[in-house]
Coordinates of C-alpha atoms and ligand atoms in Angstrom, one line a residue:
X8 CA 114.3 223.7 -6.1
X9 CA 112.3 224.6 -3.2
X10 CA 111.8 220.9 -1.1
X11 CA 108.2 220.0 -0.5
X12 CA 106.8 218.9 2.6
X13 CA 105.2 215.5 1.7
X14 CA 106.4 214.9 -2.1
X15 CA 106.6 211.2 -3.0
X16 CA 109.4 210.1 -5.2
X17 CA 107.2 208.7 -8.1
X18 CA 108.0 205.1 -8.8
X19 CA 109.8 205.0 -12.3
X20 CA 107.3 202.5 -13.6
X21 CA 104.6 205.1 -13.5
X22 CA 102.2 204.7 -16.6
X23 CA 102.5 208.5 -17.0
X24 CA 106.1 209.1 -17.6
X25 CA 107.5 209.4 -21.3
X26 CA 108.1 206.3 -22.8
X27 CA 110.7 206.7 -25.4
X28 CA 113.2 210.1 -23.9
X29 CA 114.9 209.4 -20.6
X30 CA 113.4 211.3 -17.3
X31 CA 116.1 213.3 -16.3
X32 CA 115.0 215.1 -13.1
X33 CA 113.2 212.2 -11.3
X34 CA 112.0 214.2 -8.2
X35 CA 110.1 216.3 -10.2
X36 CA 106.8 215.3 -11.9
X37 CA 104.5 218.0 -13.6
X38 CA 100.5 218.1 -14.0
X39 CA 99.5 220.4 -17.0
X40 CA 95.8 221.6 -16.0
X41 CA 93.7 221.8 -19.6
X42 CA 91.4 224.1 -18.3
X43 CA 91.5 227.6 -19.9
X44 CA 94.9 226.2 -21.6
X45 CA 92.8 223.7 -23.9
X46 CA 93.8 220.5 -25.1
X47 CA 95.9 221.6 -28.1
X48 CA 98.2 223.4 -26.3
X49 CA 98.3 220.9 -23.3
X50 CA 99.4 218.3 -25.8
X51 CA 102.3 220.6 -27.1
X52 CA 103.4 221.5 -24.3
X53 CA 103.5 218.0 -22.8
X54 CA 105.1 216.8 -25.7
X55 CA 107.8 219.4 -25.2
X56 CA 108.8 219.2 -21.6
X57 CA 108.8 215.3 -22.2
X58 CA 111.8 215.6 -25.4
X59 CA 113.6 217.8 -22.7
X60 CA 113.3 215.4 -20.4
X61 CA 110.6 216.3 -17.6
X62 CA 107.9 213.7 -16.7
X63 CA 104.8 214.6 -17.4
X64 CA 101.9 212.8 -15.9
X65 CA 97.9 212.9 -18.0
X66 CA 96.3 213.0 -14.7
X67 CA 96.6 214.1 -11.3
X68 CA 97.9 211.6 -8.6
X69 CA 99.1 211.8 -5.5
X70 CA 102.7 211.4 -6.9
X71 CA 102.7 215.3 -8.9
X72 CA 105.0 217.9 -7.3
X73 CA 104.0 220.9 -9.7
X74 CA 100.2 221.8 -11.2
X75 CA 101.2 224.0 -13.5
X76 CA 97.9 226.3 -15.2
X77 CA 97.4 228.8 -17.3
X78 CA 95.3 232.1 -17.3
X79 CA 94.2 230.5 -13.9
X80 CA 93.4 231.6 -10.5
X81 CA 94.8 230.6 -7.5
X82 CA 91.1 229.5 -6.3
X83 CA 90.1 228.3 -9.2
X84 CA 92.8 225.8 -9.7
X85 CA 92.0 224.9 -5.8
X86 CA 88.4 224.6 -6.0
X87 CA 88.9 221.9 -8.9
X88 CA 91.5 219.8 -7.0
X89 CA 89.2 219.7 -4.4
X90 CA 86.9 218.6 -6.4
X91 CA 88.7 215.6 -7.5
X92 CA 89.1 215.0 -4.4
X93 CA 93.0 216.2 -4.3
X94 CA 95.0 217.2 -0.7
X95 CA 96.2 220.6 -2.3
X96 CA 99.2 220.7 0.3
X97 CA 101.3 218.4 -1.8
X98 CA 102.0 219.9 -4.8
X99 CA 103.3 223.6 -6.1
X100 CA 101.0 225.7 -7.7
X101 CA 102.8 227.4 -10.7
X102 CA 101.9 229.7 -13.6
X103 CA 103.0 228.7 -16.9
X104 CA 105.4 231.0 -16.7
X105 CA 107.1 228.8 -14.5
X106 CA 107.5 225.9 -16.7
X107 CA 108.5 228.3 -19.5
X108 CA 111.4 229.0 -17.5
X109 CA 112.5 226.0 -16.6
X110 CA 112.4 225.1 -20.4
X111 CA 114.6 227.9 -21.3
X112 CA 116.9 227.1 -18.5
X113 CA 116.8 223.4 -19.5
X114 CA 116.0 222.5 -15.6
X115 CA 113.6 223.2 -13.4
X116 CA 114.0 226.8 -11.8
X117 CA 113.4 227.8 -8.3
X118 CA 109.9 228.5 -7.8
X119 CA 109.7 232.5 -7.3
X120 CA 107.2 235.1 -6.5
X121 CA 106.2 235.6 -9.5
X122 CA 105.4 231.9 -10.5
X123 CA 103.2 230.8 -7.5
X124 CA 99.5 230.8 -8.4
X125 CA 98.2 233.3 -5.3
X126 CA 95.1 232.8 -3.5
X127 CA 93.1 235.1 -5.4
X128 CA 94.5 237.1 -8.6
X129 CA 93.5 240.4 -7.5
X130 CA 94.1 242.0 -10.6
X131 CA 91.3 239.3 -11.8
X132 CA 89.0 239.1 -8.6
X133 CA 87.0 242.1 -7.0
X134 CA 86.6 241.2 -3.8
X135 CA 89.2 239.5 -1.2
X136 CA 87.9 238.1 1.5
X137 CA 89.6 238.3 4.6
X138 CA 89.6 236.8 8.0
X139 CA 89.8 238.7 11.0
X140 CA 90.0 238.2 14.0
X141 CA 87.8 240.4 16.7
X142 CA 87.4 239.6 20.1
X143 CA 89.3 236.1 20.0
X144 CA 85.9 235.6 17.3
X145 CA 87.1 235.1 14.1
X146 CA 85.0 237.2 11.4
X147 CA 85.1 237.3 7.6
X148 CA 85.2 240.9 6.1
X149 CA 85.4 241.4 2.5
X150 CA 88.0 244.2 1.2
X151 CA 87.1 244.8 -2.3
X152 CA 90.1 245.4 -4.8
X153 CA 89.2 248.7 -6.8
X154 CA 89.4 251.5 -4.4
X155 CA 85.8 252.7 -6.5
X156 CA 84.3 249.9 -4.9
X157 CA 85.1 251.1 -1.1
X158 CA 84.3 254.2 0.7
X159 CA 86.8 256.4 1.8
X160 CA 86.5 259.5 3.8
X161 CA 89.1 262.0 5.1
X162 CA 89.6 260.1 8.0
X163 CA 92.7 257.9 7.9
X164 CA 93.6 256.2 10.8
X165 CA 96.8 254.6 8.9
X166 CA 98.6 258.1 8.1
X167 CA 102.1 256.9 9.2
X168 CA 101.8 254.1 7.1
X169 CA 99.9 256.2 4.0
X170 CA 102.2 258.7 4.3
X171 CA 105.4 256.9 3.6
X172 CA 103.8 254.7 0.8
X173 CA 102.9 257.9 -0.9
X174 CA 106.2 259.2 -0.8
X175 CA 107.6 256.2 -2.4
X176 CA 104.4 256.5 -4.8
X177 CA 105.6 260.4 -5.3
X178 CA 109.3 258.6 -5.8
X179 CA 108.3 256.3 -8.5
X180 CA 106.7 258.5 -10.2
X181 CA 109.5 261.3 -10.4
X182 CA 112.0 258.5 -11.7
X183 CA 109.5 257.6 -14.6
X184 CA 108.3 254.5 -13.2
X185 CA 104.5 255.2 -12.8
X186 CA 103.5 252.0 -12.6
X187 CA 105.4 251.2 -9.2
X188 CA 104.0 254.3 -8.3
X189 CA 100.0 252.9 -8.8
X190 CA 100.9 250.1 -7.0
X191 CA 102.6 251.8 -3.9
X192 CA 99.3 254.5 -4.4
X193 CA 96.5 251.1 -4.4
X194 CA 98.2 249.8 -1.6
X195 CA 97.9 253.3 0.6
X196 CA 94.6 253.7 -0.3
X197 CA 93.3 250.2 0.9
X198 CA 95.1 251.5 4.3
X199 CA 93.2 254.8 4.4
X200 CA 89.5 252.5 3.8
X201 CA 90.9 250.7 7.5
X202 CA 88.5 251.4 9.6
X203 CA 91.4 251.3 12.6
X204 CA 94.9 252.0 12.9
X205 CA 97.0 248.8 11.9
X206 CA 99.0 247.7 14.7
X207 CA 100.0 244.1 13.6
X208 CA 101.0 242.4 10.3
X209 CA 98.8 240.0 11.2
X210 CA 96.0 242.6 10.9
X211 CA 97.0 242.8 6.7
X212 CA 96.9 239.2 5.7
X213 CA 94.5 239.1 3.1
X214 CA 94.4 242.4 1.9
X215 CA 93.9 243.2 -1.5
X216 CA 96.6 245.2 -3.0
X217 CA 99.4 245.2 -0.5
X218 CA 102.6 243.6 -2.3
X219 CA 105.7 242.3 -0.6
X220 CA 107.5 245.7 -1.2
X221 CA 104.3 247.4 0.9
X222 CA 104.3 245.0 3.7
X223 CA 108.2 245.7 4.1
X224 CA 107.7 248.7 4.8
X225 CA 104.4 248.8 7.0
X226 CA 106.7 246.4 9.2
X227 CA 109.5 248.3 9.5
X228 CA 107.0 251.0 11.0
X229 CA 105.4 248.8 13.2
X230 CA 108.8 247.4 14.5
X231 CA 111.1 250.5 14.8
X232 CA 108.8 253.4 14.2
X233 CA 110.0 254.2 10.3
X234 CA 110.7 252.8 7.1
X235 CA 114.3 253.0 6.6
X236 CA 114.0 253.4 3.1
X237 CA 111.3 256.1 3.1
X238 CA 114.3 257.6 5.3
X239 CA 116.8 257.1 2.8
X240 CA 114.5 258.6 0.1
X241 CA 113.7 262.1 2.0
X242 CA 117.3 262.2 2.1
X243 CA 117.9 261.7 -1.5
X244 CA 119.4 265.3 -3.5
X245 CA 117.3 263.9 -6.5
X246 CA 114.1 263.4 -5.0
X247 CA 114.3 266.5 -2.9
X248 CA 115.3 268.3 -6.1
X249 CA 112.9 266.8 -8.2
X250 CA 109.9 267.6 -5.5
X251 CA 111.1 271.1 -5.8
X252 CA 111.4 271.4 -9.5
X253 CA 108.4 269.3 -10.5
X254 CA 106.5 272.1 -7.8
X255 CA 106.6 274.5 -10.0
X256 CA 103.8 275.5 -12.2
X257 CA 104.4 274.5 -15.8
X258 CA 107.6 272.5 -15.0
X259 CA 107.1 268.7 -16.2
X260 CA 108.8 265.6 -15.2
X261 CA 111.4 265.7 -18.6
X262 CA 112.1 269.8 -17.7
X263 CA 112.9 269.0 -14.2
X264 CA 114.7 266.3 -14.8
X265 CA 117.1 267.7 -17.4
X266 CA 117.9 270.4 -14.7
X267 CA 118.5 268.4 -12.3
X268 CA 121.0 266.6 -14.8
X269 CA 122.3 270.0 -15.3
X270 CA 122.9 270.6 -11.8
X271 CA 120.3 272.7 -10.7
X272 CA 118.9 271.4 -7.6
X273 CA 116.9 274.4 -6.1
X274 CA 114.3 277.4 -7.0
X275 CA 117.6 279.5 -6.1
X276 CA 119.9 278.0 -8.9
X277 CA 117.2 278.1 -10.9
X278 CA 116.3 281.4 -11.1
X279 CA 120.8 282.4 -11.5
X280 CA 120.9 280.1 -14.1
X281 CA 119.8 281.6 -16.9
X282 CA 117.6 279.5 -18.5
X283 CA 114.7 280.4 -21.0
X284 CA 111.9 280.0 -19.2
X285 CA 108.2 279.7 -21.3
X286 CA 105.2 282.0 -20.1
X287 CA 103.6 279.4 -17.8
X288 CA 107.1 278.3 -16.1
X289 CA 107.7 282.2 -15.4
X290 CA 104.9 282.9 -13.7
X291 CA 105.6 279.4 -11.4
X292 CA 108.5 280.7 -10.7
X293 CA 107.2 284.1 -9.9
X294 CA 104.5 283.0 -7.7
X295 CA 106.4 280.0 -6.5
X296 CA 105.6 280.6 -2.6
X297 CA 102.5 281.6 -2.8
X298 CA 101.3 278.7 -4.9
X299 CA 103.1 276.5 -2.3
X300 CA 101.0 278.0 0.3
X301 CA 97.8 275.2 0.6
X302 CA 94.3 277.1 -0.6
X303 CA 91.7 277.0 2.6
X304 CA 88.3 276.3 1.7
X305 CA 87.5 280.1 2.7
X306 CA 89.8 281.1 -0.3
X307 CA 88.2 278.8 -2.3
X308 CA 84.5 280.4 -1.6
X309 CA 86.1 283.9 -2.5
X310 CA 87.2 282.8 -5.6
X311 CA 83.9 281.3 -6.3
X312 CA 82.0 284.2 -5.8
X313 CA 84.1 285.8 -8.3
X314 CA 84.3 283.3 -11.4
X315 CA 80.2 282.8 -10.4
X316 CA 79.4 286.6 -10.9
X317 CA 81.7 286.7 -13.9
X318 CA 80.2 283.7 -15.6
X319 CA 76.1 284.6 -15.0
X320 CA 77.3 288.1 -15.8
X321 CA 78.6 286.5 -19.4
X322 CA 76.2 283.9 -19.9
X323 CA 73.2 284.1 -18.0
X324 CA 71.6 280.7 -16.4
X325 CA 75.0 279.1 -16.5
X326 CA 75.8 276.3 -13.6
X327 CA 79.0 276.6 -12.0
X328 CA 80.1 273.7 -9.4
X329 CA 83.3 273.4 -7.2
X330 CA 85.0 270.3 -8.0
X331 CA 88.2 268.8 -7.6
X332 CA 89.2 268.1 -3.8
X333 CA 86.9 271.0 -2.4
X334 CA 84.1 269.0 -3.6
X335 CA 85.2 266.1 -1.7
X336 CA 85.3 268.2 1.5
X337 CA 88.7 268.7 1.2
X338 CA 89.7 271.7 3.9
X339 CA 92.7 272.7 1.6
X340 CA 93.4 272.5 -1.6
X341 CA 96.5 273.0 -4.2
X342 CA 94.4 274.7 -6.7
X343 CA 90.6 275.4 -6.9
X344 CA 89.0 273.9 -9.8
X345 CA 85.2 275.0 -11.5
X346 CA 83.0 273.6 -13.9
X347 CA 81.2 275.3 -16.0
X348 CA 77.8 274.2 -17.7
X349 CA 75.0 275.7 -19.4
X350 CA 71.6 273.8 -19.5
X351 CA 70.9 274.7 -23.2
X352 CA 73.7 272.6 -25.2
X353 CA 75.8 274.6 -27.4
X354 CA 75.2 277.9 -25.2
X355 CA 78.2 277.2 -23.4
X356 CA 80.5 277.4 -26.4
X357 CA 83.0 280.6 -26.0
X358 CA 82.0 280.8 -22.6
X359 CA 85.9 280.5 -21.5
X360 CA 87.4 283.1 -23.5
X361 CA 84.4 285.7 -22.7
X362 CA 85.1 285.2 -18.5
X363 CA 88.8 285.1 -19.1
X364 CA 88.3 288.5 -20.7
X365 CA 86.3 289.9 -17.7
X366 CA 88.3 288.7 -14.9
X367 CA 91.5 290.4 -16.7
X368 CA 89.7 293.9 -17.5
X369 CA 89.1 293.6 -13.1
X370 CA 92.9 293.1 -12.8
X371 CA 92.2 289.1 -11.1
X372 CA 94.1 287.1 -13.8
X373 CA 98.1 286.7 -13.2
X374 CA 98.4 283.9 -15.8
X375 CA 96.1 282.5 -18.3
X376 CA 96.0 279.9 -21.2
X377 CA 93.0 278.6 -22.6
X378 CA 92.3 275.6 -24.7
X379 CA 89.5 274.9 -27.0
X380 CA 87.3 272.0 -26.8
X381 CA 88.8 269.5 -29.1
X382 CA 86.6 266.4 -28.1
X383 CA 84.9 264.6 -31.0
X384 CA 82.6 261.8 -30.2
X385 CA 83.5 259.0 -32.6
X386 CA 80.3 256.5 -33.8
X387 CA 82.6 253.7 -33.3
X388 CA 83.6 254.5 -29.8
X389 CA 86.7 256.0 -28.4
X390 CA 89.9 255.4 -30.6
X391 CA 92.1 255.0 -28.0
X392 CA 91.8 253.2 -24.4
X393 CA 90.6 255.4 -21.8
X394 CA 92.5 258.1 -20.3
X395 CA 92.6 260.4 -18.4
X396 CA 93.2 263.0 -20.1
X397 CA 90.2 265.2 -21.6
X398 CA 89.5 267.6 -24.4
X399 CA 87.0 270.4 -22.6
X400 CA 87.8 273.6 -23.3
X401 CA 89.8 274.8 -20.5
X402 CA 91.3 278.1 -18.8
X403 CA 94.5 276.8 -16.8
X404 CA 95.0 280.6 -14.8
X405 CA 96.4 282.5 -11.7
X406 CA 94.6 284.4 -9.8
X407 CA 95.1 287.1 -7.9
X408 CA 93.4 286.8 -4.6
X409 CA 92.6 289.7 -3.0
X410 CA 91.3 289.2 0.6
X411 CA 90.1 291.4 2.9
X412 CA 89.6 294.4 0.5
X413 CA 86.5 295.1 -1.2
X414 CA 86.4 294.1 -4.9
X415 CA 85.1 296.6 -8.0
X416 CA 82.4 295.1 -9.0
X417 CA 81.4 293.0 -7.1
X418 CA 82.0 292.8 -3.0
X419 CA 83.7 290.0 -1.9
X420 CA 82.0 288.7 1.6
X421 CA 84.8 287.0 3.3
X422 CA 87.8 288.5 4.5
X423 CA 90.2 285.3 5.9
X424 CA 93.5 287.1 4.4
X425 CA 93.2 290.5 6.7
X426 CA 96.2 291.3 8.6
X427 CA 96.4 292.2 12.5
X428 CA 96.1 295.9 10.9
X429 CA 93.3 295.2 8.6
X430 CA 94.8 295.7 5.4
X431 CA 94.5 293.5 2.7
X432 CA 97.1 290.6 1.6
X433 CA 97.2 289.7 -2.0
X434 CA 98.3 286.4 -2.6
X435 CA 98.7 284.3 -5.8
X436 CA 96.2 281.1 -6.1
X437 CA 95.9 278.1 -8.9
X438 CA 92.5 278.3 -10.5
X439 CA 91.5 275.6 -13.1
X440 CA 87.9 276.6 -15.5
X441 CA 86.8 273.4 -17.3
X442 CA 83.4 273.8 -19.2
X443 CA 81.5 271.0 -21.1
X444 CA 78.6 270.5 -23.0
X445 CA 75.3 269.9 -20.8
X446 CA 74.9 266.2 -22.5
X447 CA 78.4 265.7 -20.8
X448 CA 78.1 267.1 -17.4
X449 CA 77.9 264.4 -15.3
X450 CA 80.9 262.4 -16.7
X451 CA 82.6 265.6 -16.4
X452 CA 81.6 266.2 -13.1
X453 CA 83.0 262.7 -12.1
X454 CA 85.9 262.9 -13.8
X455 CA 86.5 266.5 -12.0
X456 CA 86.0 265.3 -8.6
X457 CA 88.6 263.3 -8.0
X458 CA 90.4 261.9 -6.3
X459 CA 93.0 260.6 -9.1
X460 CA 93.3 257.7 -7.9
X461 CA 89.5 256.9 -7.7
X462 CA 89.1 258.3 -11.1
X463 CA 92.0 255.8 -12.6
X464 CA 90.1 253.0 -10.5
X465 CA 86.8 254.0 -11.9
X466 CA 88.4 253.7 -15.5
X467 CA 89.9 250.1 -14.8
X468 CA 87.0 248.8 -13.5
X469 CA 84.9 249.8 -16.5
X470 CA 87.5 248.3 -18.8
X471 CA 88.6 245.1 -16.8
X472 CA 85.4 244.3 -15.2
X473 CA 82.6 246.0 -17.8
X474 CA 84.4 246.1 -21.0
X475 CA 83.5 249.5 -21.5
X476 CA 85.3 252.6 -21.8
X477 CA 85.1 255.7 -19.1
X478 CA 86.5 259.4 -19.7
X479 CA 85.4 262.8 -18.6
X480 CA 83.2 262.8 -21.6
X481 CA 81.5 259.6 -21.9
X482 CA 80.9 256.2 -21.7
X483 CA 80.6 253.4 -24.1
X484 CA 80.0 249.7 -23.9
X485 CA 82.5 247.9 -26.0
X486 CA 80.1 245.1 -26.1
X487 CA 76.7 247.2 -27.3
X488 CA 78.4 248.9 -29.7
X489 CA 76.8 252.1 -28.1
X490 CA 77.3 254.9 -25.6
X491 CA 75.6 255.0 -22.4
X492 CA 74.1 258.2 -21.8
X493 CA 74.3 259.6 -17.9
X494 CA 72.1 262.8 -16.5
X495 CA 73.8 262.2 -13.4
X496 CA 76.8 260.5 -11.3
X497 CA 74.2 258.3 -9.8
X498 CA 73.5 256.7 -13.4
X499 CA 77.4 256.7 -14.2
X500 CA 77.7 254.0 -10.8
X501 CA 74.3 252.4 -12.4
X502 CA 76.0 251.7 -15.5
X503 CA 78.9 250.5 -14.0
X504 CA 77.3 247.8 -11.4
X505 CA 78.9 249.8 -8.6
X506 CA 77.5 251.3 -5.4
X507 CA 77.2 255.0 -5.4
X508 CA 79.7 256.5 -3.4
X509 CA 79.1 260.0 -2.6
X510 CA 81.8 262.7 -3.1
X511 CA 82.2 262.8 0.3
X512 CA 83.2 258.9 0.0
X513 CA 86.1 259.5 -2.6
X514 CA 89.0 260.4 -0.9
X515 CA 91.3 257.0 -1.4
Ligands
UTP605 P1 93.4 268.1 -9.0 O1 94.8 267.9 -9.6 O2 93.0 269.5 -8.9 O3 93.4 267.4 -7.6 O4 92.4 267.3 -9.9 P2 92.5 267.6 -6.4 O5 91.9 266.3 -6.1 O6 91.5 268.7 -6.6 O7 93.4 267.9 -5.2 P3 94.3 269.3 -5.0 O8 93.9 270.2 -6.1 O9 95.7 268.8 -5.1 O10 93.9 269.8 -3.7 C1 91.0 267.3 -9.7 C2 90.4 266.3 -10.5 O11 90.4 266.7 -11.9 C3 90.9 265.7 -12.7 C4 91.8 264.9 -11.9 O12 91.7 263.5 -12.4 C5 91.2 265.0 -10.5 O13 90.3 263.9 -10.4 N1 91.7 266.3 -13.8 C6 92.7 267.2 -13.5 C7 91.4 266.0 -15.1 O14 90.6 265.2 -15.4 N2 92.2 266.5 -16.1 C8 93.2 267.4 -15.8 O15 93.9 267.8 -16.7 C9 93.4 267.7 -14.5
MN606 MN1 92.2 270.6 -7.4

């Protein structure tokens, strides 16, 4: 039991306590809240914790050490002791879960993390707010909880901090466990929307998102300089190997990690061992350093030139917009991503396989596999939850990226690869073609930009805090019954109740 401060031993004559089975842990005395548990359930549940022999009292008193709630906020459940006029410092706060624990066990359990009713549920509230203090003044500044809600440039002033809670992110996620991964990721990206650098815990109380595993490691920074454990991790041979393997184009997390099981932990044992390798993991492995090599956005305009000219060449009138991190203003890039529209609906069909064609016959295209569109807008909305994966038709391709050298037909302007000679380098670049429907282009266009992790906010948001349903083709309102049609990203936010936030802005 974790002592409390000020409890009163309740007097055993108390009107409350269970008349007919003995009390058998007088220190403790429980207040069941009704609200959001309802009356029903309160009775059960009193009636249970009474045959095993915990007092439970109707109402609130002075003499209850835990208010246990259900489906509750922190807040909440504050705001109405306050409102009965309660001191809130002399009782435990506790979930439900608590006291389902401590009926298992038969006794009541040591409160832990998980049982405390927190300030604010962030995975319920939007907003924290959060006192700082500037100036010896102390100032409330509200850190909203969905990194769609904030702004976020390229400026980070937290990058030691960031960086290591993206490793651990990038850690998680190549042992399986994504969702430690999202929560490392949320709590990076409220320390890149700082506007300064954090140099004291004290600095993080109150922010949304940051969890006790987070702020163990932020300290660790702050008091020796690194996170041992982000140490221990870049030391690891599986997450070094995995990094490596799960690098390569076409390799997945399952591929890699049978390797690895199979003792290949490097591009070198991998390419003497053997293995059958399908087209797309072939040509990683072919291209491997060059696809390591980050994209500048000067690469990136020379291959827009190209897949521009052979689009209008193909289909006349056609819009073709940058997206993915270049549209953010990213100055690098891992791949370069285009999407493809045409303003008169149904034009755009069999664009892909037309330019794919092209850009072969002029020798541009190391690797190339196309899908077909295979989206199909349901009347009853989408059949499964969002995600994020889409159904456009798609060319996933490598290109070869000639710079410095004129290009047949078409000249390329920019020549950022020359050597100190002036010959040409020919390097090997990631190039993803998406094309949609015109009626769709502005969820696809926001579903194309990035970042991921904005994108996955955007898509919790609409289903916590909207109740509809976001993806790279639509969005419908569970609630109407109906989709909600968008002629631009502006109209998307509109929808959504949420600021507009500029590409620029997206970078969390
Ligand atoms: P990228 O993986 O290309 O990331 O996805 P990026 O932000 O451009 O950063 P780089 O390339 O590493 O520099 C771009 C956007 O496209 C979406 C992603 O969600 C991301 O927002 N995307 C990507 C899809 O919707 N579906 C996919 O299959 C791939
Ligand atoms: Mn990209």
């Amino acid at each position: 039991m974790v002592p409390l401060k000020r409890r009163k031993v309740p007097s055993s004559a108390s009107s409350d306590s269970s008349p007919d089975v003995a009390c058998k842990f007088p220190q403790v005395v429980l207040f069941l809240l009704e609200r959001k548990m309802g009356s029903s359930r309160r009775t059960f549940l009193t009636d249970l914790c009474r045959k095993k022999g915990f007092r439970v009292n109707e109402t609130f008193s002075e003499s209850v050490t835990h208010v246990i709630s259900e489906k509750n906020k922190g807040d909440d459940v504050r705001r109405w002791l306050r409102s009965q006029g309660h001191d809130l410092t002399i009782a435990h706060l506790v979930d439900i879960g608590w006291l389902t624990d401590s009926l298992r066990a038969g006794h009541p359990v040591d409160i832990l993390e998980g049982h405390k009713l927190h300030t604010t549920d962030y995975t319920q509230s939007t907003h924290k707010e959060q006192l700082t203090s500037s100036g010896g003044e102390v100032t409330t500044r509200s850190i909203p909880a969905y990194a769609c809600q904030r702004r976020t440039t390229l400026s980070n002033r937290n990058t030691i901090f960031t960086d290591a809670l993206l490793l651990l992110a990038e850690n998680a996620e190549l042992s399986g466990d994504d969702g430690r991964g999202l929560a490392f990721r949320r709590g990076a990206a409220v320390l890149k929307a700082l506007p300064e650098a954090v140099t004291d815990m004290r600095r993080l109380r109150g922010c949304p998102c940051l969890g006790e595993h987070s702020l163990r490691v932020i300290q660790d920074i702050l008091e020796t300089g690194v996170s041992r454990e982000v140490e221990s991790t870049k030391q690891s041979e599986r997450y070094q190997a995995m990094k490596v393997l799960t690098g390569i184009f076409g390799v997945g997390l399952k591929t890699a990690d049978q390797w690895f099981r199979d003792g290949i932990q490097n591009i070198h044992q991998l390419r003497h061992s053997g293995r059958t390798l399908n087209r797309a993991q072939q040509a990683g492995l072919a291209h491997y350093d060059d696809l390591m090599q980050p994209i500048t956005k000067a690469e990136a305009d020379v291959i827009a030139n190209i897949v521009e000219e052979a689009v209008q060449a193909e289909l006349p009138g056609s819009q073709v917009t940058l997206v993915g991190g270049f549209r953010r203003g990213n100055p690098s890039g891992h791949d370069v991503d285009f999407l493809i529209t045409h303003p008169q609906e149904g034009r755009e069909e069999g664009v892909i396989a037309k330019v794919v064609s092209r850009l072969e016959a002029q020798d541009f295209l190391l690797y190339q596999k196309t899908t077909r569109n295979s989206y199909m807008k349901s009347n009853d909305g989408p059949a499964r939850p969002a995600s994020s994966m889409d159904h456009f038709e798609r060319c996933l391709c490598i290109f070869r990226l000639t710079t410095g050298e004129q290009h047949e037909p078409k000249a390329c302007t920019q020549a950022p690869g020359e050597d100190s000679e002036g010959r040409a380098s020919k390097r090997a670049v990631r190039v993803d073609l998406v094309v949609s429907p015109f009626s769709q282009v502005a969820f696809a266009l926001l579903g194309w930009t990035g970042s991921k992790l904005f994108e996955r906010e955007l898509r919790r948001w609409a289903t916590r805090e909207k109740n509809m349903s976001l993806s790279s083709h639509a969005l419908y309102d569970n609630k109407q019954g109906r989709y909600l049609k968008a002629a631009t990203e502006e109209e998307i936010f509109a929808h959504l109740s949420l600021d507009y936030i500029p590409p620029s802005d997206r970078n969390t």
